CSV table of C-alpha atoms in Angstrom, one decimal:
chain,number,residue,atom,x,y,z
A,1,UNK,CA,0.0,0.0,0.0
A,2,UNK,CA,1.5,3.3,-1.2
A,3,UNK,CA,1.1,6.1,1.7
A,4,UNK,CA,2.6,8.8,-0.8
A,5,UNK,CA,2.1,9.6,-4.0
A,6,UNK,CA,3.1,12.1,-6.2
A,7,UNK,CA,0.5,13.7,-8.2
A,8,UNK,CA,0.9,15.5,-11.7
A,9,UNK,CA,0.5,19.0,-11.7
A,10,UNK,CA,-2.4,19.9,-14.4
A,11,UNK,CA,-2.6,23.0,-15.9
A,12,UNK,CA,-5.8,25.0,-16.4
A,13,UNK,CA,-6.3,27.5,-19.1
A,14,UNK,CA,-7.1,30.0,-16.6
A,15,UNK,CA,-3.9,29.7,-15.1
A,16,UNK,CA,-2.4,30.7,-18.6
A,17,UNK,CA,-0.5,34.6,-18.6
A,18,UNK,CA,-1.4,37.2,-20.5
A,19,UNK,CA,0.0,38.1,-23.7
A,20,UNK,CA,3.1,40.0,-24.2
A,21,UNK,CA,0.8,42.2,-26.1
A,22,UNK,CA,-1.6,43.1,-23.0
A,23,UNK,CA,1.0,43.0,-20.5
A,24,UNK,CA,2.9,45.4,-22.3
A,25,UNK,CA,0.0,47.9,-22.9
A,26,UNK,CA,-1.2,47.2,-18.8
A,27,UNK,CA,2.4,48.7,-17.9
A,28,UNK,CA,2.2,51.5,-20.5
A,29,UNK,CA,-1.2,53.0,-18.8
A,30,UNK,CA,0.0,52.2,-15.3
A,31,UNK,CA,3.4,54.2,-16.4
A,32,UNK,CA,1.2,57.2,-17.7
A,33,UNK,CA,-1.5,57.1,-14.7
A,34,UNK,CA,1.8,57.4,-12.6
A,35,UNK,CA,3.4,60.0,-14.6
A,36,UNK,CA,0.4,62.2,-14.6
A,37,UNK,CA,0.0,61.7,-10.9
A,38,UNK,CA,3.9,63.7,-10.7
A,39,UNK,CA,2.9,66.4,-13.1
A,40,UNK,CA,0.0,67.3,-11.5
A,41,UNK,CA,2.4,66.6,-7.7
A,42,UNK,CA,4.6,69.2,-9.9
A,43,UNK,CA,2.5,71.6,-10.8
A,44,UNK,CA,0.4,72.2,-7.5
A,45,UNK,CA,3.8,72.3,-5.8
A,46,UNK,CA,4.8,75.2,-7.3
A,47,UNK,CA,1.8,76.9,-8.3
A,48,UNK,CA,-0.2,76.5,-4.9
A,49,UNK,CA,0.0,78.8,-2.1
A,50,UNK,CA,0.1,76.1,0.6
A,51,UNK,CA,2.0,75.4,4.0
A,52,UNK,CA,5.3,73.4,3.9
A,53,UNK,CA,4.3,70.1,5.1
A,54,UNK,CA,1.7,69.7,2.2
A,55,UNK,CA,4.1,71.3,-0.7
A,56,UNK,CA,6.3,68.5,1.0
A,57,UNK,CA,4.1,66.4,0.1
A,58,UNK,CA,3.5,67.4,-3.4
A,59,UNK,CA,7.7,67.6,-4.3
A,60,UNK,CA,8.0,64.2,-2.3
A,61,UNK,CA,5.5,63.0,-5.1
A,62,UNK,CA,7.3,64.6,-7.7
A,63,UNK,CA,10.3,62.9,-7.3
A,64,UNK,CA,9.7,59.6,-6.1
A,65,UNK,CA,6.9,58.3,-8.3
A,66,UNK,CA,9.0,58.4,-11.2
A,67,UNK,CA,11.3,55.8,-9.3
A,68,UNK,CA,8.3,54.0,-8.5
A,69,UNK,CA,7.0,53.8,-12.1
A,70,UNK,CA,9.7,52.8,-14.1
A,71,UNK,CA,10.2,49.4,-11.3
A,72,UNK,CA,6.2,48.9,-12.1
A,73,UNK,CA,6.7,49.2,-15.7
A,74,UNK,CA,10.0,47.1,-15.8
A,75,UNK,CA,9.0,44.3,-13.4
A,76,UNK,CA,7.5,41.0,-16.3
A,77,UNK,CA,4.1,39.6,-15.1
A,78,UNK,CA,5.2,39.6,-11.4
A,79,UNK,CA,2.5,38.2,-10.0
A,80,UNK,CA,0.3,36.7,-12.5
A,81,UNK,CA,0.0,33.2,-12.1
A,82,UNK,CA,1.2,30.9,-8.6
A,83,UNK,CA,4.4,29.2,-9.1
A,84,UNK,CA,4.4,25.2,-8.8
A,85,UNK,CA,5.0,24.0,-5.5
A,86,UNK,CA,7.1,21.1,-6.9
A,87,UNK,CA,8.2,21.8,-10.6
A,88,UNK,CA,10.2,18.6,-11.2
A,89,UNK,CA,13.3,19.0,-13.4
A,90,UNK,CA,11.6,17.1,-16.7
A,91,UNK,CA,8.8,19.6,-17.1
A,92,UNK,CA,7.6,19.7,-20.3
A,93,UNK,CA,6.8,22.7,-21.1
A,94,UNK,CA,8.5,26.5,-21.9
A,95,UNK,CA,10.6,27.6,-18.7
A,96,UNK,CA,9.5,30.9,-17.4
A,97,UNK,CA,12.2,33.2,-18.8
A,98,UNK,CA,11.1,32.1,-22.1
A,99,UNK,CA,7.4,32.4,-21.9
A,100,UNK,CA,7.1,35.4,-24.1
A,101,UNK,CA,7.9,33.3,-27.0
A,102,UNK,CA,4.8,33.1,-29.6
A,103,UNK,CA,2.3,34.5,-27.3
């Protein structure tokens, strides 16, 4: 009697990524959402007559989201799909790195 097996991992459609194509255009409007979030941080900074701690605010926003937006738009469908708890070494299938490949 076998206490243990091992059983295969099976793979759903819905646990398929997105294509390169709507990843790639998910980033883009993330990016631009972000980078109209600093102007607006820039503009109100300087054209708002406002105490310190909020034009603080506003110039702290102004500089650090573009940081912020180029890692979101650089970072590859982080997140997407769970990784395999227990991805033998004779998968069959394309390794991760290489998914982008004729989608």
């Amino acid at each position: 009697m076998k206490l243990w097996h091992r059983r295969p991992i099976v793979h759903a459609v819905t646990d398929a990524r997105p294509s390169l194509t709507q990843d790639i255009g998910r980033r883009e409007k993330r990016y631009l959402i972000q980078m109209a979030i600093r102007t607006i941080c820039l503009v109100l900074a300087v054209v708002l007559d406002t105490p310190w701690p909020i034009r603080a605010l506003f110039i702290a926003g102004a500089i650090f989201l573009p940081y912020v937006a180029v890692i979101g738009a650089n970072e590859r469908g982080k997140g997407d799909t769970p990784e395999p708890d227990d991805a033998g070494p004779n998968q069959n299938e394309i390794p991760r790195h290489r998914r982008e490949i004729g989608s």
